[in-house]
Coordinates of C-alpha atoms (C1' of nucleotides) in Angstrom, one line a residue:
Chain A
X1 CA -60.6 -87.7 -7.2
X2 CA -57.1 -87.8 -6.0
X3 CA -57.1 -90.4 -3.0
X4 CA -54.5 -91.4 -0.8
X5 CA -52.2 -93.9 -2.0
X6 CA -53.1 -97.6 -1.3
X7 CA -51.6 -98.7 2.5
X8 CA -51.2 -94.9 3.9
X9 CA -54.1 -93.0 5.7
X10 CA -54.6 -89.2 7.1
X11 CA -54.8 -89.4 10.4
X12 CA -57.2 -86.6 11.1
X13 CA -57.8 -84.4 14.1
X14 CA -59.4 -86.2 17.4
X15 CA -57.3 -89.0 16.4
X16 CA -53.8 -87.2 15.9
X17 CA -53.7 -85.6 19.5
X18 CA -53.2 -89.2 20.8
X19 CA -50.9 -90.0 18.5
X20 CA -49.1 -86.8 20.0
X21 CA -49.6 -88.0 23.5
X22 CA -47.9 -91.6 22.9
X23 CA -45.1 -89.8 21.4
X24 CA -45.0 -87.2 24.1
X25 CA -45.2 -90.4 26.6
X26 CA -42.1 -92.1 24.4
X27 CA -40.2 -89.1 25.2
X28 CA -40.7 -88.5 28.4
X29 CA -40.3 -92.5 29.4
X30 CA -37.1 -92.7 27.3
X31 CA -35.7 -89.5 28.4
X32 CA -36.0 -91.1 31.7
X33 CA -33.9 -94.0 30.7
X34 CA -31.2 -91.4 29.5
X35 CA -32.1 -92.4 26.1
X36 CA -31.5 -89.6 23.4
X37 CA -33.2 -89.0 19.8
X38 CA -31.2 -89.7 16.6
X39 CA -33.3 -88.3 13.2
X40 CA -31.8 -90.4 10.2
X41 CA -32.9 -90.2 6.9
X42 CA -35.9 -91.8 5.7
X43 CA -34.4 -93.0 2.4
X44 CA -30.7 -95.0 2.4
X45 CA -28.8 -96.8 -0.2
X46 CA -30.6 -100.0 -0.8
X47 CA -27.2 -102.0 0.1
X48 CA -27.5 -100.9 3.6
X49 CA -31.0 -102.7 4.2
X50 CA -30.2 -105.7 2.2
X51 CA -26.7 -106.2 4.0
X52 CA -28.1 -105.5 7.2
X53 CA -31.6 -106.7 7.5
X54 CA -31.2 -109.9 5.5
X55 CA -31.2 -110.5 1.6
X56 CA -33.1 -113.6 2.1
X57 CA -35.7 -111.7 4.2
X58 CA -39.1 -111.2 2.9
X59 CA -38.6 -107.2 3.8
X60 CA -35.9 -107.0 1.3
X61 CA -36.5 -109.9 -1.5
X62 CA -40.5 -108.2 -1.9
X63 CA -41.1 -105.5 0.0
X64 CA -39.1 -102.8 -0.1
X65 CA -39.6 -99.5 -2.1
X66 CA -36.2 -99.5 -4.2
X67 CA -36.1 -96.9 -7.0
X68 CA -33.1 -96.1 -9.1
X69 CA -32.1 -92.1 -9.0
X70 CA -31.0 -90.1 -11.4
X71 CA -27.1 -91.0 -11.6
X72 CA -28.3 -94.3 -11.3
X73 CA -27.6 -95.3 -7.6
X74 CA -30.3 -97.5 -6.1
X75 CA -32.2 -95.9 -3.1
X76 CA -34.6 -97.6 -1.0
X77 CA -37.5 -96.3 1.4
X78 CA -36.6 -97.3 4.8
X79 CA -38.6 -100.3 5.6
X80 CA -37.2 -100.6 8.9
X81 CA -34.9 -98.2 11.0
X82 CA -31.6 -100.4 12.9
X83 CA -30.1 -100.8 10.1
X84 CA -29.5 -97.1 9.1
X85 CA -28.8 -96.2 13.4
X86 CA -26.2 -98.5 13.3
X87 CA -24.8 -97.0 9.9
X88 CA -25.0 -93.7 11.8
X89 CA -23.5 -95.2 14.5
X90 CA -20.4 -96.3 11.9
X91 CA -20.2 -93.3 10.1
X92 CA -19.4 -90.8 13.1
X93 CA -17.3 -92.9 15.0
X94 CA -19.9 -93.3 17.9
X95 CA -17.9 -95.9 19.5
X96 CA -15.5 -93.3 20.7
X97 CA -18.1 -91.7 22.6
X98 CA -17.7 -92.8 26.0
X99 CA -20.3 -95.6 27.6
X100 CA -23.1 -97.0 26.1
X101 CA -24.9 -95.1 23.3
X102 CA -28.4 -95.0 23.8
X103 CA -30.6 -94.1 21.2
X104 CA -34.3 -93.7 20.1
X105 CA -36.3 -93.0 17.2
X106 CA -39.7 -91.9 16.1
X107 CA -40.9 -91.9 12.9
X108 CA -42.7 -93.3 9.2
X109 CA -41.2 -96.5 7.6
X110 CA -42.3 -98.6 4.3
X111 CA -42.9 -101.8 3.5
X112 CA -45.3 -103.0 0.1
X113 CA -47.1 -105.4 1.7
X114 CA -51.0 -106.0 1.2
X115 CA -52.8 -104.0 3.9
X116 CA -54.8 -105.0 6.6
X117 CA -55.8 -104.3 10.2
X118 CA -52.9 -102.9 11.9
X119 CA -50.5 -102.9 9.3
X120 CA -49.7 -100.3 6.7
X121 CA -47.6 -100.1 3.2
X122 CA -46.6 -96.1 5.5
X123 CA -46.5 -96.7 9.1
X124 CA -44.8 -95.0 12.0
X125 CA -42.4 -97.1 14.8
X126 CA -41.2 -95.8 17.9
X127 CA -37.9 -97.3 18.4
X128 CA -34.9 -97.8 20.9
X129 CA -31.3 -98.9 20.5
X130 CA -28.4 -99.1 23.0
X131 CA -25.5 -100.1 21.8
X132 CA -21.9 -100.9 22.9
X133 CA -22.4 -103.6 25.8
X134 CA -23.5 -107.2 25.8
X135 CA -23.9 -106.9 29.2
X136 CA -27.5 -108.7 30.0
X137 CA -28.3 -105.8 32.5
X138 CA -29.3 -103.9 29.2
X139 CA -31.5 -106.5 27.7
X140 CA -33.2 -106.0 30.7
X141 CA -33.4 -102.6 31.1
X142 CA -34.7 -101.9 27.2
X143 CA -37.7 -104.5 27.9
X144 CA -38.7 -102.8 31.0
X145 CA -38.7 -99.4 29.0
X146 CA -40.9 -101.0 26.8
X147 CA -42.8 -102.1 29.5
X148 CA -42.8 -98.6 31.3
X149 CA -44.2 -96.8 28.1
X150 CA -47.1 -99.4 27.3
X151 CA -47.9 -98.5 31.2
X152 CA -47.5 -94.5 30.4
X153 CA -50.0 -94.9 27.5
X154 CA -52.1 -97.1 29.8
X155 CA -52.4 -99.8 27.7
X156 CA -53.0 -103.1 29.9
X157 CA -52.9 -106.5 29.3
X158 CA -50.1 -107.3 27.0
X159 CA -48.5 -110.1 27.3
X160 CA -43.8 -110.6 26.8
X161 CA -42.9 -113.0 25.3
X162 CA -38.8 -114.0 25.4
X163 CA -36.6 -116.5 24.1
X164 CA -32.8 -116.7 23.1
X165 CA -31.8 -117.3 19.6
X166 CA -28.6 -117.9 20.4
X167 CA -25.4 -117.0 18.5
X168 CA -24.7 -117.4 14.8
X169 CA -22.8 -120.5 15.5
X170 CA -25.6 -122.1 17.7
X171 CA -28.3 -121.3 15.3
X172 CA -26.5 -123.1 12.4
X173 CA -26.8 -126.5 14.1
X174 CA -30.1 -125.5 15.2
X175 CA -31.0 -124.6 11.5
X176 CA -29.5 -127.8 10.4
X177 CA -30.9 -130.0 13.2
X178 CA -34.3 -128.9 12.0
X179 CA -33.9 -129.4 8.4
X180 CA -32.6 -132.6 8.9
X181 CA -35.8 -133.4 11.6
X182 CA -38.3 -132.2 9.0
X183 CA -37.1 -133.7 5.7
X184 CA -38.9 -137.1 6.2
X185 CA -42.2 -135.1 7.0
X186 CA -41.8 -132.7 4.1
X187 CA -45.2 -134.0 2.5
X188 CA -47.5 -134.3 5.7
X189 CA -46.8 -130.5 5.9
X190 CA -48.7 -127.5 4.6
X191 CA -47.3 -125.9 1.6
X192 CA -46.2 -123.0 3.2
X193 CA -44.3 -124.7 5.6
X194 CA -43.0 -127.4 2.7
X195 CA -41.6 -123.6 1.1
X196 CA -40.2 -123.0 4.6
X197 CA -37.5 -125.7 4.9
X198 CA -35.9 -124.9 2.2
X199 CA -36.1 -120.9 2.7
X200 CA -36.2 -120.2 6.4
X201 CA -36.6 -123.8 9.0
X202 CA -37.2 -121.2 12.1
X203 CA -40.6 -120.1 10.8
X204 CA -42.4 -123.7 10.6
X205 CA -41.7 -123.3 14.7
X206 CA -44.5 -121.0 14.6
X207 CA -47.1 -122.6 11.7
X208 CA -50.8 -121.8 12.3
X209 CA -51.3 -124.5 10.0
X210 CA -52.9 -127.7 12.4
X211 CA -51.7 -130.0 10.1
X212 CA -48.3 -129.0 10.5
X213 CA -48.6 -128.9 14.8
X214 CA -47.8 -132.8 15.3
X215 CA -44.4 -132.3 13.6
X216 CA -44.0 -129.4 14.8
X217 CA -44.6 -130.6 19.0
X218 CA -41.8 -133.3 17.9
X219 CA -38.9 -130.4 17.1
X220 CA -36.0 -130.5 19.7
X221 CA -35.9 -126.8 21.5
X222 CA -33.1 -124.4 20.2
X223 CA -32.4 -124.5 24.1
X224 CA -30.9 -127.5 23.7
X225 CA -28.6 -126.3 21.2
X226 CA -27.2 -123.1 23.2
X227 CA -24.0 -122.8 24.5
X228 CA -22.7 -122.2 27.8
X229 CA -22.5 -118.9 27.1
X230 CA -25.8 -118.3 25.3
X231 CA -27.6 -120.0 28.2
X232 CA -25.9 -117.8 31.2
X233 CA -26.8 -114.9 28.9
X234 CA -30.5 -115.4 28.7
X235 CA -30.6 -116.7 32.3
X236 CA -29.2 -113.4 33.4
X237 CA -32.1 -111.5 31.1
X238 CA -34.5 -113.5 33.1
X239 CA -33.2 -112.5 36.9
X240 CA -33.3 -109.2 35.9
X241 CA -36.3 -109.1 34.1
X242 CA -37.0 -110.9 38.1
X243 CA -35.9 -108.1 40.1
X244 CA -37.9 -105.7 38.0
X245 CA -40.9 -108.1 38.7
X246 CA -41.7 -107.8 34.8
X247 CA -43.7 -110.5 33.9
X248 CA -42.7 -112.7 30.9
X249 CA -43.3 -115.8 28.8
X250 CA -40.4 -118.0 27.8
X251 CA -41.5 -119.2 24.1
X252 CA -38.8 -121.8 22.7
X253 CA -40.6 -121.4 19.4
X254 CA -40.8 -117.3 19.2
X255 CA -38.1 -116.4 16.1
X256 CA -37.8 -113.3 14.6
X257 CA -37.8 -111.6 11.0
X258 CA -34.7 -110.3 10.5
X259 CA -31.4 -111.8 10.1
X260 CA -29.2 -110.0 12.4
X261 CA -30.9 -111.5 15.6
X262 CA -28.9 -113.2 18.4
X263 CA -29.2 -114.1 21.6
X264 CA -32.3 -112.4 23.5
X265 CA -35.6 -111.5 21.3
X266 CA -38.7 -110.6 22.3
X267 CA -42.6 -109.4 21.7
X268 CA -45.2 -107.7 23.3
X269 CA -48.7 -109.1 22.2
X270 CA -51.7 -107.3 22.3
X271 CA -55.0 -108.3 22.1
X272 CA -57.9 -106.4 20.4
X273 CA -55.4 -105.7 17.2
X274 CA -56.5 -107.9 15.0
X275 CA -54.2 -110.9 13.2
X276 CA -51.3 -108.5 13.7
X277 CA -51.2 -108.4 17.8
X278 CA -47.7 -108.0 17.8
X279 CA -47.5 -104.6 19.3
X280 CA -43.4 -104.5 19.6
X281 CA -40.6 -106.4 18.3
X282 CA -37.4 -106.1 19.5
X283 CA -33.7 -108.3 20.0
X284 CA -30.2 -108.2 20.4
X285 CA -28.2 -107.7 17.3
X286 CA -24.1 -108.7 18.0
X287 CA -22.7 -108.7 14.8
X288 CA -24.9 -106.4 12.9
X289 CA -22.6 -103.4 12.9
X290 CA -19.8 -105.4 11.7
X291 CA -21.6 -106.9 8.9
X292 CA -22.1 -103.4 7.8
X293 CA -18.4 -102.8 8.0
X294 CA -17.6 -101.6 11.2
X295 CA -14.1 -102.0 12.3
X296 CA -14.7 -102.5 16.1
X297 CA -17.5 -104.5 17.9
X298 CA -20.4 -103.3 18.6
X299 CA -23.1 -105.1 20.2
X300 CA -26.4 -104.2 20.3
X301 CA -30.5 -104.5 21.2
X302 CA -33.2 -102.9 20.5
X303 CA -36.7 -102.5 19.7
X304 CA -39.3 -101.2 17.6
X305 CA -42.9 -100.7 18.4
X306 CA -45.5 -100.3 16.1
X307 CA -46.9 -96.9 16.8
X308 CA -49.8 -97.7 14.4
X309 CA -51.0 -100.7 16.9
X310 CA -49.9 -99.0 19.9
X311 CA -52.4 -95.9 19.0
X312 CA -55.1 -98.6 18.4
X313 CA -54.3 -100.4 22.0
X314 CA -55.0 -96.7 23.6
X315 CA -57.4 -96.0 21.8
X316 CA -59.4 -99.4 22.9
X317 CA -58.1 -98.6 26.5
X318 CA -59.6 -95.7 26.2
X319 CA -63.1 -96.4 25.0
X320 CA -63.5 -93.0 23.2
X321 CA -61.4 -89.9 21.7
X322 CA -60.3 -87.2 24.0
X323 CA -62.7 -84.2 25.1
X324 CA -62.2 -80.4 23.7
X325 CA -59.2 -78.4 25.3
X326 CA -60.4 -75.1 23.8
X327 CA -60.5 -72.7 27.5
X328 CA -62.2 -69.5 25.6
X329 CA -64.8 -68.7 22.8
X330 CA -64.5 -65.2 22.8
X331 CA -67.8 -63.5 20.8
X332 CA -67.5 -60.0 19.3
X333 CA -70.4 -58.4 18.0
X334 CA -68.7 -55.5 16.2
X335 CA -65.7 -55.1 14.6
X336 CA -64.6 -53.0 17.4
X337 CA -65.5 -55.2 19.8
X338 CA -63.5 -57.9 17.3
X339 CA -60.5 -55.6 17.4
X340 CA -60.4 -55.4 21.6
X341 CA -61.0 -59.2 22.0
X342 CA -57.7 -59.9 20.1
X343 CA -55.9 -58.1 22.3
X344 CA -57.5 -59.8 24.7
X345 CA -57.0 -63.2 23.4
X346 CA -53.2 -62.7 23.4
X347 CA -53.4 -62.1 27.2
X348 CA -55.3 -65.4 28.0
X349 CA -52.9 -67.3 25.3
X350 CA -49.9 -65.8 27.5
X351 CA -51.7 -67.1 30.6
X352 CA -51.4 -70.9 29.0
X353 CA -54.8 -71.3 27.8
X354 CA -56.0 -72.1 24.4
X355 CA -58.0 -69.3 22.8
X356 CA -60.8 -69.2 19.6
X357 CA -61.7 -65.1 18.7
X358 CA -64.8 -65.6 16.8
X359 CA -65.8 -63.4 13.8
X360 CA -67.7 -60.2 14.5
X361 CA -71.3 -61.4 14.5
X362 CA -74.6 -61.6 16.2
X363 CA -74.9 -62.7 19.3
X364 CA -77.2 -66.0 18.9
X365 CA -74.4 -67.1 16.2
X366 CA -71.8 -66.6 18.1
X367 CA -73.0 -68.5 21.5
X368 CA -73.5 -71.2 18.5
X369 CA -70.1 -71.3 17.4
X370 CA -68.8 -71.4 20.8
X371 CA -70.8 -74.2 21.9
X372 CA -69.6 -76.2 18.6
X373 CA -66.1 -75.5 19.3
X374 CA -66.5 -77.0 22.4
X375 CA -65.0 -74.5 25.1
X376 CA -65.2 -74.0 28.5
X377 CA -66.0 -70.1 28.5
X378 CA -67.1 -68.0 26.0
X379 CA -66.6 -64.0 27.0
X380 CA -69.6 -61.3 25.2
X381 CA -67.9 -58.6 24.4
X382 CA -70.6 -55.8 22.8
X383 CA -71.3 -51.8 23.0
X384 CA -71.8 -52.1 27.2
X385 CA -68.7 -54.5 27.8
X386 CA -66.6 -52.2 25.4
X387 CA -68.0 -48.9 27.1
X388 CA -67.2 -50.5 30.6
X389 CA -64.5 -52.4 30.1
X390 CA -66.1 -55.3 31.9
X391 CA -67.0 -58.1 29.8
X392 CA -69.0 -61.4 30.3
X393 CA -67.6 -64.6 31.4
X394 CA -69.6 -67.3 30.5
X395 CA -69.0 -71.2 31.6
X396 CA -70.9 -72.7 29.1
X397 CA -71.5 -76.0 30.9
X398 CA -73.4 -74.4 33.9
X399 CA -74.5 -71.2 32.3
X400 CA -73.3 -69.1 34.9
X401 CA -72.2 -65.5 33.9
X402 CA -69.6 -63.0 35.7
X403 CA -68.7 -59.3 35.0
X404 CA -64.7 -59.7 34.5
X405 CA -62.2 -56.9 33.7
X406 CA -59.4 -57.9 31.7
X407 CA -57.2 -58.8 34.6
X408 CA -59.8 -60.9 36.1
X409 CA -60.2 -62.5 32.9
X410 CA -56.5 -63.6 32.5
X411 CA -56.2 -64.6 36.3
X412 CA -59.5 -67.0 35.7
X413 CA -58.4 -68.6 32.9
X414 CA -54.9 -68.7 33.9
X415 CA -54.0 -73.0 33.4
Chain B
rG1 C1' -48.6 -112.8 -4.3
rU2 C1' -53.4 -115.8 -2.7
rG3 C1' -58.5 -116.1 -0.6
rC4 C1' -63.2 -114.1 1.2
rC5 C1' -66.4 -109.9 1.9
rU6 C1' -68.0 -105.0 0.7
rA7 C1' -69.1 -100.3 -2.4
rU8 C1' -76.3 -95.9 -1.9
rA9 C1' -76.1 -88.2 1.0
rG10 C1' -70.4 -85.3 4.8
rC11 C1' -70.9 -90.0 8.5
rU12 C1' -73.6 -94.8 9.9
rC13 C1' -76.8 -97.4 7.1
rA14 C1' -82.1 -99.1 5.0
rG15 C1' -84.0 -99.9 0.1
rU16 C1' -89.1 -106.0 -0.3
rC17 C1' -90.8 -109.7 -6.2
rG18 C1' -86.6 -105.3 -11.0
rG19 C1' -91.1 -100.1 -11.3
rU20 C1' -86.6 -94.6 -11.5
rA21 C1' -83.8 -92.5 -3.9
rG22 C1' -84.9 -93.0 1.9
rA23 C1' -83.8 -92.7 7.5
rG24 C1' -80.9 -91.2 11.7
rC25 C1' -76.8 -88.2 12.8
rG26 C1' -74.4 -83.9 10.9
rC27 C1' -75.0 -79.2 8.0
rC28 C1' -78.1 -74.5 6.7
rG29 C1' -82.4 -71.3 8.0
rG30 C1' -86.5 -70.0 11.3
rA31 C1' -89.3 -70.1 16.2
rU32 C1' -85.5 -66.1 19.4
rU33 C1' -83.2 -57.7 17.4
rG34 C1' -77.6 -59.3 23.5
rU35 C1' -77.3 -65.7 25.0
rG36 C1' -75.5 -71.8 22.9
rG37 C1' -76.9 -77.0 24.1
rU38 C1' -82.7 -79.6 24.7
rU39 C1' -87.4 -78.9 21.8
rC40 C1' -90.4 -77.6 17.5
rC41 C1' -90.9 -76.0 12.2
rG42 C1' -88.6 -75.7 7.4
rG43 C1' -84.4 -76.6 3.8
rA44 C1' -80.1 -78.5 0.8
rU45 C1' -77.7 -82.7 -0.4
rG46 C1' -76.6 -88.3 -4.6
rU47 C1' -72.7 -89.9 -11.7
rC48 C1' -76.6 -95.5 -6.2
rA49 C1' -67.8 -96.7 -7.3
rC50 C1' -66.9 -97.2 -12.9
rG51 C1' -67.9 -99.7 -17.7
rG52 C1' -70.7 -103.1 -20.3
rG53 C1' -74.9 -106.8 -20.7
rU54 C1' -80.2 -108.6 -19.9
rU55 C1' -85.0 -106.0 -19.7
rC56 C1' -90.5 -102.0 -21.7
rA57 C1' -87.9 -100.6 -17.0
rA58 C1' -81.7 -101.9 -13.1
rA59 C1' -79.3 -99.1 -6.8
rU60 C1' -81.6 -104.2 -7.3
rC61 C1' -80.0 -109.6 -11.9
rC62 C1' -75.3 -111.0 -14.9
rC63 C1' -70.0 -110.0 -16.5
rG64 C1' -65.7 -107.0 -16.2
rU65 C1' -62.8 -103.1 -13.9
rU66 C1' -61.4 -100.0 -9.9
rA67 C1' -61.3 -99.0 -4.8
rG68 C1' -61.8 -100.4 0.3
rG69 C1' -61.9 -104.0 4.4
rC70 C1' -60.5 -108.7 6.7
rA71 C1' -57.6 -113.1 6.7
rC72 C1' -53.2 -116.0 4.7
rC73 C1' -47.9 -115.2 3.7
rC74 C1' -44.9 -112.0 6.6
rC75 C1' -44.2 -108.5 10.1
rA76 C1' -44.4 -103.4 13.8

RNA sequence: GUGCCUAUAGCUCAGUCGGUAGAGCGCCGGAUUGUGGUUCCGGAUGUCACGGGUUCAAAUCCCGUUAGGCACCCCA
């Protein structure tokens, strides 16, 4: 048997109708931020990913699906999605649109990674990006979108978490500070934080390893290595995260993935998700599209979340899948009688209302079929309802039964 | 890449000391010739993941393989 590849799944009817609803909600929420959807492809060049996510990353040194096409360029399955907006962004001269471009996206990415609750080798982000300011006001305004669509999908009880990474420069001493701070404990730690010093200091902020948490407690802040600038920057992110009364956490110790970070970053946790709780990941990105080649500045934030995790959160929230929509069984019991409730079906389907014409059958199989599919009203249509026009209007859940003509029918069921 | 756990009907699972396959749900038919759900009666399901070993005998014990899950790493 042919079986789905390792790390991607079917996501099967009740389940997909709320994956349509939290992408339904996505648009709506963004649409009311003025935000507007850019499709890019879901294969680049592999240069684009390892320039602008990080080659030092563990997304690009191990994870990525690279494969070599036919001329011999090297293409890569998009493991993430900021880089190729920004390439976009570069390619048709979006900077000379006027004001700040605001983007989002919806859709698959890759990474091969072993699987586990939460986290997929195919999974799906829903992600925003405004770009062209480094005005804090934004920072602001993309977490409280965030914020809005987790409310949408009625998912409660996250928790934000923010900090300030600072800017290249900052994060250099930082970097160094730490190395320098950690090398007389390199053998009290755990070997994956030993592996860290060397390959990225930030991460042994955020060891789960307790043997690694005394030297850890001892690390100076990156706070303290900010500069004026940096710290008037993330102060303003905080008022205005104020004024919108949006609750946060300021975590000194909360560092991100990806290279092209500065300045703010941020999380929204989730609970009931397993190890991975983060539920969406997000950060300001200053000199990304100039690392990618980009003639003029172009500052940036953005944010991805994890659709995946976000379906699970609702799902939880929700305690159970959603209920039937279908309005009308309608039950033939001739072929004639088939033939009519077509017709008929494509009047209640005009009126808004989902329709199911069954085959032409007896009636006992029939009331079955309509009761399995779940609908709200079945209508009998036989010899007498044919001869009469007038047909049966059942509501299955109370049993009750009306004589309807066709007109009646339409205006009932109307939605 | 590493560790732990798991694999029996469409689904969820039971299967004792090794003695040759079970339940519930679901599905199909009937009780009911134009009335579903509830109830009652009947029925069909299976390479016990795959391969090997031990044994008179393996779903059961042993070894290997594959697949899945969870956790680490990392991240959404």
């Amino acid at each position: 048997m042919i079986r789905a590849i390792k790390g991607t799944r079917d996501i099967l009817p009740p389940a997909s109708a709320v994956w349509n609803e939290v992408e339904q909600a996505a648009r709506r929420v963004f649409g009311g931020f003025n935000y507007q959807e850019i499709r890019t492809p879901i294969f680049e060049e592999t240069a684009l990913f390892a320039r602008g996510v990080g080659e030092e990353t563990d997304i690009v040194s191990k994870e990525m699906y690279t494969f070599e096409d036919r001329d011999g360029s090297s293409l890569t399955l998009r493991p993430e999605n900021t880089a190729s907006v920004i390439r976009a962004f570069i390619e048709h001269r979006m900077d000379q649109i006027p004001g700040l471009k605001k983007l989002f996206y919806i859709g698959p990415m890759f990474r091969r990674e072993r699987p586990q609750k939460g986290r997929y080798r195919q999974f799906s982000q829903i992600g925003a990006e405004a770009i062209g300011s480094d005005f804090p006001g934004v920072d602001a305004e993309v977490i409280e979108m965030v914020a809005a669509l987790l409310d949408a999908c009625g998912v409660k009880g996250s928790r934000l978490l923010i900090n300030s990474v600072g800017d290249p420069e900052s994060r250099a001493r930082y970097v160094a500070k730490l190395k320098e701070d950690l090398a007389p404990h390199i053998e009290a730690l755990s070997p994956d934080s030993q592996r860290r010093v060397t390959t990225n200091p930030l991460r042994v902020l955020d060891s789960k390893a307790e043997q690694d948490q005394p030297i850890v407690e001892k690390l100076p802040s990156i706070h303290d290595f900010l500069t004026d600038a940096c710290r008037d920057h993330f102060a303003a992110v905080r008022r205005y995260l104020d004024d919108r009364g949006i609750a946060y956490e300021v975590t000194p110790r909360l560092v991100r993935g990806l290279d092209y970070y500065t300045h703010t970053t941020f999380e929204f946790l989730h609970g009931a998700l397993g190890a991975q709780n983060a539920i969406c990941g997000g950060g300001r990105y200053n000199g990304l599209a100039e690392s990618l080649g980009s003639k003029v500045a172009a500052p940036g934030i953005g944010f991805s979340i994890g659709e995946d995790r976000l379906v699970m959160a609702v799902e939880e929230a929700r305690g159970g899948t959603a209920a039937s929509v279908l309005r009308l069984f309608i039950a033939p019991m001739s072929d004639e009688a088939f033939r009519k409730g077509a017709v008929l079906a494509g009047a209640v389907r005009a009126a808004g209302a989902s329709v199911e014409v069954g085959p032409p059958a007896k009636l006992k199989r029939l009331m079955e079929l309509a009761n399995k599919a779940g609908a709200a009203y079945t209508l009998l249509i036989g010899e007498d309802e044919l001869a009469k026009g007038s047909y049966v209007l059942k509501a299955m859940a109370s049993g009750e039964q009306a004589h309807v003509s066709e007109a009646e029918l339409v205006e009932r069921l109307r939605a």
